[in-house]
Backbone as JSON, one array per atom type, in Angstrom:
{
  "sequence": "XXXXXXXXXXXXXXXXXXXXXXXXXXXXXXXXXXXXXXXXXXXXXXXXXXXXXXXXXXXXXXXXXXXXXXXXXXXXXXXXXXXXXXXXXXXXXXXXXXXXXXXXXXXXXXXXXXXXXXXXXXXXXXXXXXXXXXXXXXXXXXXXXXXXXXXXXXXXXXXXXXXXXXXXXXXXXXXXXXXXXXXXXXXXXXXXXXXXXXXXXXXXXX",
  "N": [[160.89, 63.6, 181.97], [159.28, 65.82, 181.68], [160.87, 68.12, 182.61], [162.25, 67.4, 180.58], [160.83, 68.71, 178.68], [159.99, 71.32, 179.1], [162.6, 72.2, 179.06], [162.84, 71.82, 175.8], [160.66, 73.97, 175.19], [161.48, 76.67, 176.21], [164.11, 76.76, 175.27], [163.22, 77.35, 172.56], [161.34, 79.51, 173.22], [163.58, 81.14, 173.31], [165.11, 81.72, 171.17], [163.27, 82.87, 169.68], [162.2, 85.94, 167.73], [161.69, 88.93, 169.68], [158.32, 90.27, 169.99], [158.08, 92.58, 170.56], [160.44, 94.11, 169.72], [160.32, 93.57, 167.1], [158.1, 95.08, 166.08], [158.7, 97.73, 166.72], [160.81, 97.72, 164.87], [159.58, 97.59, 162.58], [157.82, 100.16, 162.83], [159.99, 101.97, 162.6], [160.73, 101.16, 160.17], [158.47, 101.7, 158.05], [158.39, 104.62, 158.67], [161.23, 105.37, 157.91], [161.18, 105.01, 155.1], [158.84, 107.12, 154.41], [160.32, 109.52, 154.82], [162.2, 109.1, 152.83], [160.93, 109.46, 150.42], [158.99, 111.51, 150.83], [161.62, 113.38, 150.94], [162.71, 113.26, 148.98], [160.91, 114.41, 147.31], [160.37, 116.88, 148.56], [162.54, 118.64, 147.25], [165.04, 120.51, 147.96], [167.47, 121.34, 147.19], [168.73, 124.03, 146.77], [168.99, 125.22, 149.5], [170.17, 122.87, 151.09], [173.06, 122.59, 149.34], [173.52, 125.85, 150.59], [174.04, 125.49, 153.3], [175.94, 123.81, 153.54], [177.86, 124.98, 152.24], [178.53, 126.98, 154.01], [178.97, 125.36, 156.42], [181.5, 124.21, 155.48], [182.77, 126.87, 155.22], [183.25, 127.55, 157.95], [184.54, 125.3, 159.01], [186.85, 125.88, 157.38], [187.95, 128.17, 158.89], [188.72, 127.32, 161.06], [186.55, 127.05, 163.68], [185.9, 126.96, 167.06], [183.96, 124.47, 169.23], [181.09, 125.93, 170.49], [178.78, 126.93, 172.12], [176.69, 126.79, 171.67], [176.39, 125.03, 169.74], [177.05, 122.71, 171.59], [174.71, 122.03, 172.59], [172.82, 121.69, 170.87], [173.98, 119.06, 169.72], [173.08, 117.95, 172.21], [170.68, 117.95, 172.51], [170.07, 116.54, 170.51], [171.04, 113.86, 170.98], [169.91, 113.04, 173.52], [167.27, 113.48, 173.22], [165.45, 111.3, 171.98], [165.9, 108.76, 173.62], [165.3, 109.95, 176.02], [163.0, 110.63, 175.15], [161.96, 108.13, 175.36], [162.24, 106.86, 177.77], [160.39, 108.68, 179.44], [158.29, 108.06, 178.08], [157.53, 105.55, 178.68], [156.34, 105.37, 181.26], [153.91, 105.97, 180.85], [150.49, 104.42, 180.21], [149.33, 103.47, 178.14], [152.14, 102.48, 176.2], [153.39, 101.52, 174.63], [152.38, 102.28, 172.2], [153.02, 104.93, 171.79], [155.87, 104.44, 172.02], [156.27, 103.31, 169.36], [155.09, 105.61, 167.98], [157.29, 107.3, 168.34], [159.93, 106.14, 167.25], [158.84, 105.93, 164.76], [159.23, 108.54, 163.86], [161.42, 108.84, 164.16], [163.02, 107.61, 162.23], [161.85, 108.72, 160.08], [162.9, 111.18, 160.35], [165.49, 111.13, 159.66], [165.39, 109.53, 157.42], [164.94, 111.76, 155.95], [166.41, 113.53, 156.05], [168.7, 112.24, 154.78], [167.68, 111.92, 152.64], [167.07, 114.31, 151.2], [169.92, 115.35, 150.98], [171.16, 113.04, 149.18], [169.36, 113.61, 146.94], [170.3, 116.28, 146.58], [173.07, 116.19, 146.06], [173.39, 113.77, 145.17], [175.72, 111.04, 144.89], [177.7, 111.8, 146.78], [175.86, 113.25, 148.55], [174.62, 111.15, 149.72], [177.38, 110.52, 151.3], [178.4, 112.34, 152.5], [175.94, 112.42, 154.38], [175.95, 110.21, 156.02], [178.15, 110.22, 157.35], [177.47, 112.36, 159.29], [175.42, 111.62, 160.44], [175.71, 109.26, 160.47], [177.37, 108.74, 162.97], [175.93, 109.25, 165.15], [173.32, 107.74, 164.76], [174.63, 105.49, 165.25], [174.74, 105.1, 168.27], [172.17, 106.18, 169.38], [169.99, 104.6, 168.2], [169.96, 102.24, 169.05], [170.11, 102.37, 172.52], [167.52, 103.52, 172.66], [166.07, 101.17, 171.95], [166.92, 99.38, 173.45], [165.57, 100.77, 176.07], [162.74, 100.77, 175.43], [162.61, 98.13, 174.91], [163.05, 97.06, 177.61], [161.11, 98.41, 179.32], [159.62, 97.01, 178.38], [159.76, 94.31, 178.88], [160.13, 94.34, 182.08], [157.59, 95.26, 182.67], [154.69, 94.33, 184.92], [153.16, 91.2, 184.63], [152.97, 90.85, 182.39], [155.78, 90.11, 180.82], [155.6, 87.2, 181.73], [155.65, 85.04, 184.22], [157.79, 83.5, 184.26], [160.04, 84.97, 182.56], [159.99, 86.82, 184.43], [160.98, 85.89, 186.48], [163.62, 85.25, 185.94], [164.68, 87.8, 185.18], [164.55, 89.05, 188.01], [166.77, 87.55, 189.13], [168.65, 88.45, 188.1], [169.02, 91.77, 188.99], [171.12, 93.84, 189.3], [172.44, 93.84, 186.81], [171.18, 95.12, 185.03], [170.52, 97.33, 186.03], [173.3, 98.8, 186.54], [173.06, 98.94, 183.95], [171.81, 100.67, 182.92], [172.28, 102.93, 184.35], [174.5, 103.65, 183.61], [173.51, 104.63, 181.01], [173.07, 107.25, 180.22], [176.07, 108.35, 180.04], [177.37, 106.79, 177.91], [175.94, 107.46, 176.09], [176.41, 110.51, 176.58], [179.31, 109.92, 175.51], [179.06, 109.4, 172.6], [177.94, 111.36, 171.87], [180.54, 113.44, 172.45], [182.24, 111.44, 170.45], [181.32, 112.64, 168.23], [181.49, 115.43, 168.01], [184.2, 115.23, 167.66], [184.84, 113.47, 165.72], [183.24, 114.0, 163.31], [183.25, 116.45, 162.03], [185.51, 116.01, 160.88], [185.58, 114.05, 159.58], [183.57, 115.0, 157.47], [184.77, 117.42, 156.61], [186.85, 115.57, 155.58], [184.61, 114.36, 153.08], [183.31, 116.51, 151.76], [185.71, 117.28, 150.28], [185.55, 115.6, 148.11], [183.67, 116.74, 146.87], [183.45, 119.28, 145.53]],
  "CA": [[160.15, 63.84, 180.73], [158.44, 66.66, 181.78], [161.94, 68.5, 182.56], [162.7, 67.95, 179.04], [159.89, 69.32, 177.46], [160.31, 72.5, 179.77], [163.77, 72.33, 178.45], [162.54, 72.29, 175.0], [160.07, 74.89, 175.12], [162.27, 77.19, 176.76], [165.04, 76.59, 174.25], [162.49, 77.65, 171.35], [161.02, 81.05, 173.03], [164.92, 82.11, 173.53], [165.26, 81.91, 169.54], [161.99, 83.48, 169.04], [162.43, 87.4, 167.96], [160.76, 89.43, 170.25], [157.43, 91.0, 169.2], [157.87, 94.35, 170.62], [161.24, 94.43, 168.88], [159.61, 93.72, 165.2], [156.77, 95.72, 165.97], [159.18, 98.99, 166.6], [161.45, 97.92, 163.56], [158.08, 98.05, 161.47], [157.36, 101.54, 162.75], [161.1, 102.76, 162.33], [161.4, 101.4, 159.11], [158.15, 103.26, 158.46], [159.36, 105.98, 158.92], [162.35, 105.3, 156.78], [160.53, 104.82, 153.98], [157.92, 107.73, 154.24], [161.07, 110.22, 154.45], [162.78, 109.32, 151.71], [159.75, 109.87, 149.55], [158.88, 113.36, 150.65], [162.28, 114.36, 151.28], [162.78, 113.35, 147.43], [159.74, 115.43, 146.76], [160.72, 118.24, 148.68], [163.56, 119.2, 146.49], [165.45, 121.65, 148.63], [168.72, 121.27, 146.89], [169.53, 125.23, 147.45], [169.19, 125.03, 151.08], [171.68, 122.02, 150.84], [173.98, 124.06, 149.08], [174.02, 126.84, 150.97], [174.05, 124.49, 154.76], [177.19, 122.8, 153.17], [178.89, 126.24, 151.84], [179.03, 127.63, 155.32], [180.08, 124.29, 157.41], [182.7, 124.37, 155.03], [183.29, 128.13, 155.72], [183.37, 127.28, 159.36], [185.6, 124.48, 158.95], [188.28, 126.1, 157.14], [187.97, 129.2, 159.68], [189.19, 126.22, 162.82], [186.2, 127.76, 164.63], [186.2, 125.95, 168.41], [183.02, 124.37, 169.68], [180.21, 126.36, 171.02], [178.05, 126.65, 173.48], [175.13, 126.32, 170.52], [177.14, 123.42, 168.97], [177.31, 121.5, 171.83], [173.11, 121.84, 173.08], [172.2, 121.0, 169.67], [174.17, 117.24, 169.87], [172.82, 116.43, 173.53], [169.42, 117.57, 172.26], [170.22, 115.18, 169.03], [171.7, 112.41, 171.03], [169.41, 112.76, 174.6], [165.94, 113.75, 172.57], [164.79, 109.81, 171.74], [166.4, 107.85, 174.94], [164.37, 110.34, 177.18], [161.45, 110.24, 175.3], [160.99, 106.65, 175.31], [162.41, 107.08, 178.95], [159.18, 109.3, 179.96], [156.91, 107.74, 177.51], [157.52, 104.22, 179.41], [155.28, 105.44, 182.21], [152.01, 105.72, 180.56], [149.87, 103.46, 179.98], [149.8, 102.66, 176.82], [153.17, 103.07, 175.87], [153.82, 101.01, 173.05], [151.5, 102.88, 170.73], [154.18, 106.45, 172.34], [157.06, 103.96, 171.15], [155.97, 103.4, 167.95], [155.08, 107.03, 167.22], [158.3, 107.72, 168.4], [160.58, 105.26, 166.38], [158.43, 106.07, 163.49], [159.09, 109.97, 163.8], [163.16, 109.18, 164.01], [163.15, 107.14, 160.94], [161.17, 109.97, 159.49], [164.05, 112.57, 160.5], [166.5, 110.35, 159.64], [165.48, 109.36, 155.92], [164.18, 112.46, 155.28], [167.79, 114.6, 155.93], [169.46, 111.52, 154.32], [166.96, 111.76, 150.91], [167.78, 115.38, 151.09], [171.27, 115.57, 150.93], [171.27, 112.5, 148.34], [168.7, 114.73, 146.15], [171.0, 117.65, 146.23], [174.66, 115.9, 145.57], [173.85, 112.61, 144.71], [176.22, 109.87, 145.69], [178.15, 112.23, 147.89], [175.43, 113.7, 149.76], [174.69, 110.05, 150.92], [178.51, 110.02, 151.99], [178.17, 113.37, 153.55], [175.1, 112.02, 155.26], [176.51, 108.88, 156.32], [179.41, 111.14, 157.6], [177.29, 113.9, 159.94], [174.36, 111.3, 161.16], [175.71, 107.56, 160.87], [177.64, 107.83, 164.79], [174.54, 109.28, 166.1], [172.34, 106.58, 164.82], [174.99, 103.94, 166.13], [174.64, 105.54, 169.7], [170.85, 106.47, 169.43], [169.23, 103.73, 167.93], [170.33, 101.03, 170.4], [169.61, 102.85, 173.72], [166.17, 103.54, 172.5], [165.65, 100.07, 171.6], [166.88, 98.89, 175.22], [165.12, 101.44, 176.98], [161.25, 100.88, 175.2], [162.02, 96.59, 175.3], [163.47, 97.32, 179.14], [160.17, 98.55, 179.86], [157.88, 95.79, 178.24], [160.18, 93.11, 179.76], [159.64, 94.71, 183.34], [156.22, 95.67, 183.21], [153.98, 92.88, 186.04], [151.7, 90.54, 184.14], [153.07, 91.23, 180.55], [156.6, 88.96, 180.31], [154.98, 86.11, 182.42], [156.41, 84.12, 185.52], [159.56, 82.59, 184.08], [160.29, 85.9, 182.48], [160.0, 87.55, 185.8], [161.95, 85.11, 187.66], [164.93, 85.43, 185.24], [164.55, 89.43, 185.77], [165.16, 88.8, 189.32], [167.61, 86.71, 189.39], [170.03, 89.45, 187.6], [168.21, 92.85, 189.06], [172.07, 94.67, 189.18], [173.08, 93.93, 185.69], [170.28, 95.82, 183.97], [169.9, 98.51, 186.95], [173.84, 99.08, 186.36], [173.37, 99.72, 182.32], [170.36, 102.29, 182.74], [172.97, 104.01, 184.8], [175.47, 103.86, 182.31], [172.92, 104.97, 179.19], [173.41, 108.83, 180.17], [177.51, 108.29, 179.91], [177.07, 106.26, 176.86], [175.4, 108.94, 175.28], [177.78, 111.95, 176.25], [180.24, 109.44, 174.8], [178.54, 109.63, 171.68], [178.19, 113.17, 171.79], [181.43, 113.34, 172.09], [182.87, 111.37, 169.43], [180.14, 113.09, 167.07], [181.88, 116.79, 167.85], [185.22, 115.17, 167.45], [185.24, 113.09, 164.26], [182.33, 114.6, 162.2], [183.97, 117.72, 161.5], [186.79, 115.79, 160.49], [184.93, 113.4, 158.09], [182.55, 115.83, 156.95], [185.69, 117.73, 155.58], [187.17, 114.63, 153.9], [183.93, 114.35, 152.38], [183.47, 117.7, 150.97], [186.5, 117.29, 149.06], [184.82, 115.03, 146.91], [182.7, 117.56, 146.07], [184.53, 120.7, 145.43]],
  "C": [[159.61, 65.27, 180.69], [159.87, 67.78, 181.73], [162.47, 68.57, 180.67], [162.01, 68.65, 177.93], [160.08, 71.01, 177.54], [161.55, 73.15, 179.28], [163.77, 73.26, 176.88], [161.65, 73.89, 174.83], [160.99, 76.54, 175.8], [163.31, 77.62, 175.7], [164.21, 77.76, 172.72], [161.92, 79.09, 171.83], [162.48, 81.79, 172.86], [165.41, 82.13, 171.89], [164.33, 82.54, 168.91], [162.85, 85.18, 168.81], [161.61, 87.79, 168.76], [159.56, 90.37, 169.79], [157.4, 92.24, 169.2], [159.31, 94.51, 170.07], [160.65, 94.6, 167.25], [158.56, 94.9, 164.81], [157.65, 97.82, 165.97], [160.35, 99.19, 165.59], [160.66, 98.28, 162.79], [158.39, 99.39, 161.31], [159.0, 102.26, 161.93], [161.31, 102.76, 160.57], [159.77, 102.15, 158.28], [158.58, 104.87, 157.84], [160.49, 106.53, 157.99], [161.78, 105.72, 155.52], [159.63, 106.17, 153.65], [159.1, 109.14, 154.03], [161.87, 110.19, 153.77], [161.84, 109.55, 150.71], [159.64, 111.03, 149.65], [160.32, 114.05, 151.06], [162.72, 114.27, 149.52], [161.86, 114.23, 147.01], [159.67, 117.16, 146.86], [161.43, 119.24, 147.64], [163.98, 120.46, 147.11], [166.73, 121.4, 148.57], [169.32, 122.75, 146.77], [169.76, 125.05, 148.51], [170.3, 123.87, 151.48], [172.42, 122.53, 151.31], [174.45, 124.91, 149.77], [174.48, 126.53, 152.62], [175.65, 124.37, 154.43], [178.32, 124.14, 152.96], [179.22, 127.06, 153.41], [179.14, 126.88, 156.42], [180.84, 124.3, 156.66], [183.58, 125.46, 155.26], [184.19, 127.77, 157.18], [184.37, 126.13, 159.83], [186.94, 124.54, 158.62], [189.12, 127.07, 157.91], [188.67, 128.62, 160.92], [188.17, 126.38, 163.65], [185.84, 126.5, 165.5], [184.57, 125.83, 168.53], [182.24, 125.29, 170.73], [179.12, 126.1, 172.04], [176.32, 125.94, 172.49], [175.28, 125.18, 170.58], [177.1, 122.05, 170.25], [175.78, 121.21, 172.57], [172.96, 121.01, 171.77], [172.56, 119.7, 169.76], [173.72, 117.07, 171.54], [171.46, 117.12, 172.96], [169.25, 116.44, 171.11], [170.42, 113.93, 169.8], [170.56, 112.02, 172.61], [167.67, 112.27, 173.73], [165.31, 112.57, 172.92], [165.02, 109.0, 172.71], [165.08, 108.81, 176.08], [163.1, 110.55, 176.83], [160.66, 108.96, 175.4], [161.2, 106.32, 177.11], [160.57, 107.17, 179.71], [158.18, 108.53, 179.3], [156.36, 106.36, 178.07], [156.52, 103.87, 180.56], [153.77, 105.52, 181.97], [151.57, 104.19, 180.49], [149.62, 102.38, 178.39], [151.08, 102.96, 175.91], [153.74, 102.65, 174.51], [153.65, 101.65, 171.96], [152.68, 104.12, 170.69], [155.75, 105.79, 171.57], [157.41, 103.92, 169.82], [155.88, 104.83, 167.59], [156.51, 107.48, 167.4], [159.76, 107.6, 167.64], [159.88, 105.66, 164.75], [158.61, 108.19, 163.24], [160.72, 109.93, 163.29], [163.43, 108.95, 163.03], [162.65, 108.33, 160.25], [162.24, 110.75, 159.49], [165.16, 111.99, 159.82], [166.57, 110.21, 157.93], [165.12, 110.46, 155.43], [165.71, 113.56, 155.04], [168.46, 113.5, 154.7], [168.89, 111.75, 152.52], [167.42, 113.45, 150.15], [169.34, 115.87, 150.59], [171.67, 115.04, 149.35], [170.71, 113.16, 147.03], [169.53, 116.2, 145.53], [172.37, 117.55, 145.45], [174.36, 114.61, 145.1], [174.58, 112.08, 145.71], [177.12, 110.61, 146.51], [177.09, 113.09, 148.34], [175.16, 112.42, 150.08], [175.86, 110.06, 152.01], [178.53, 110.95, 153.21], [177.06, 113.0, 155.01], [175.58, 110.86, 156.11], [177.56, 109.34, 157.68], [178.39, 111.75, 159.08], [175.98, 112.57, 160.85], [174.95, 109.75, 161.45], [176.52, 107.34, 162.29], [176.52, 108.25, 165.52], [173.26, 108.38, 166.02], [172.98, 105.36, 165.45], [175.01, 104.27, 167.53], [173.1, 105.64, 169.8], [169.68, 105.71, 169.46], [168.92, 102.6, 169.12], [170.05, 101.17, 171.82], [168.27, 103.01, 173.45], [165.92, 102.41, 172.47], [165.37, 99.19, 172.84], [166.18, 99.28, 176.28], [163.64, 101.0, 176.89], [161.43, 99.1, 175.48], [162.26, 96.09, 177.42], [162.02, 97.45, 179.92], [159.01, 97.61, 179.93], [158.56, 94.76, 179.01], [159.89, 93.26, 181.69], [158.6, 94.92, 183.76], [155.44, 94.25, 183.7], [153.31, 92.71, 184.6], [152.02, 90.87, 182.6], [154.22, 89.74, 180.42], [156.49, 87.84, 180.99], [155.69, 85.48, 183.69], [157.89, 83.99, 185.04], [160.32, 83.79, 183.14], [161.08, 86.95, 184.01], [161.23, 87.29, 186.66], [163.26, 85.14, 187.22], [165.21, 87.14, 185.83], [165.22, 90.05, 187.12], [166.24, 88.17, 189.52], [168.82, 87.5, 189.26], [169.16, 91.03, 187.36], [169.51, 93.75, 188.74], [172.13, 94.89, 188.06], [172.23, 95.3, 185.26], [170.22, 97.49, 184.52], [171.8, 99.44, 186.13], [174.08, 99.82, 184.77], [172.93, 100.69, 181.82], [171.67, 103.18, 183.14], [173.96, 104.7, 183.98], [175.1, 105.34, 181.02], [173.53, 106.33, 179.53], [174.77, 109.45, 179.58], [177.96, 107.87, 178.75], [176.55, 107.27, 175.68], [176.4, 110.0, 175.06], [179.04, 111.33, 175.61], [180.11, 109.05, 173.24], [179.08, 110.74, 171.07], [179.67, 114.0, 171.7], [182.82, 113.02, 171.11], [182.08, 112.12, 167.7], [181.36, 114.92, 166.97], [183.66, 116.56, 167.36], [186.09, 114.82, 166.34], [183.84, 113.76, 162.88], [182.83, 115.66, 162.02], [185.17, 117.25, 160.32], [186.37, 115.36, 158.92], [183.75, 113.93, 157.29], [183.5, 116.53, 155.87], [186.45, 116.94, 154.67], [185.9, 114.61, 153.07], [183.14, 115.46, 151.41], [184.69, 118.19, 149.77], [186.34, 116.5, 147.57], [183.88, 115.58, 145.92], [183.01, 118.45, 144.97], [185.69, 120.11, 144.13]]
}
């Protein structure tokens, strides 16, 4: 009897969402929300313009990846994984998560409101184009890395938490190792197909 209740209860937290997941969708979306507002407000549809007129330059020129070009995507694609990395060690880290998740959304809707502001329904595409594989690489390692930390930290995910934890210490140890590789494999397909689909999507323009 008692076995089955254990059963039950058990059954019902593993369907629960997790709180520190909702709690850093909140912030992200957030975030979302607060940069599409002022990046609509901004109105910096020259600067656009003139961004877009010389990656196009640069695109029709063949010019080869740079030494610039390729800091700028591992600071784009490392930036958020190693700050929730480092920020994991304080003490109160959650509140460091949240500001952090709520800063990306911020960057994130605020280029995206931008673009849309300047071209309309192709600067979404454009946007979609130049940021949507770095949010499907970015997002998700951050996410693993800040709930990685609350699930590990003593005296937070409780006994039967713990004891699961233990039970499968490799798996998790093996995927941290991974994230770094995961990333430059990002970074990678970011320098390889965004150029590409940046230029189909400029023909829509033009």
């Amino acid at each position: 009897m008692r076995e089955n209740c254990l059963a039950r209860r058990s059954s019902r937290t593993k369907g629960r969402l997790a709180p520190e997941l909702l709690l850093l969708s909140v912030a992200y979306g957030f975030g979302l929300a607060a940069g599409h507002f002022i990046g609509l407000a901004a109105g910096a549809d020259a600067e656009i313009r003139t961004y877009l007129a010389a990656y196009a330059q640069a695109l029709e020129s063949g010019s080869t990846v740079t030494a610039a070009s390729l800091l700028g995507v591992a600071m784009a694609y490392y930036r958020m994984p190693c700050a929730v990395f480092f920020c994991s060690f304080l003490r109160n880290a959650n509140y460091f998560f949240c500001g952090i998740f709520l800063l990306e959304g911020f960057l994130l809707s605020y280029a995206v409101a931008c673009f849309s502001g300047a071209l309309g329904q192709q600067g979404v595409l454009i946007s979609l184009c130049t940021l949507g594989i770095r949010a499907m690489f970015v997002l998700p390692v951050s996410l693993f890395l800040a709930l990685h930390r609350r699930w590990s930290a003593p005296g937070i995910a409780g006994r039967r938490a713990t004891k699961q934890l233990s039970l499968q210490p490799g798996r998790v140890g093996r995927f941290l190792f991974l994230i770094p590789a995961l990333l430059a494999l990002g970074g990678l397909c970011e320098l390889t197909f965004v150029p590409k689909l940046t230029a189909l999507a400029l023909k829509f323009i033009v």
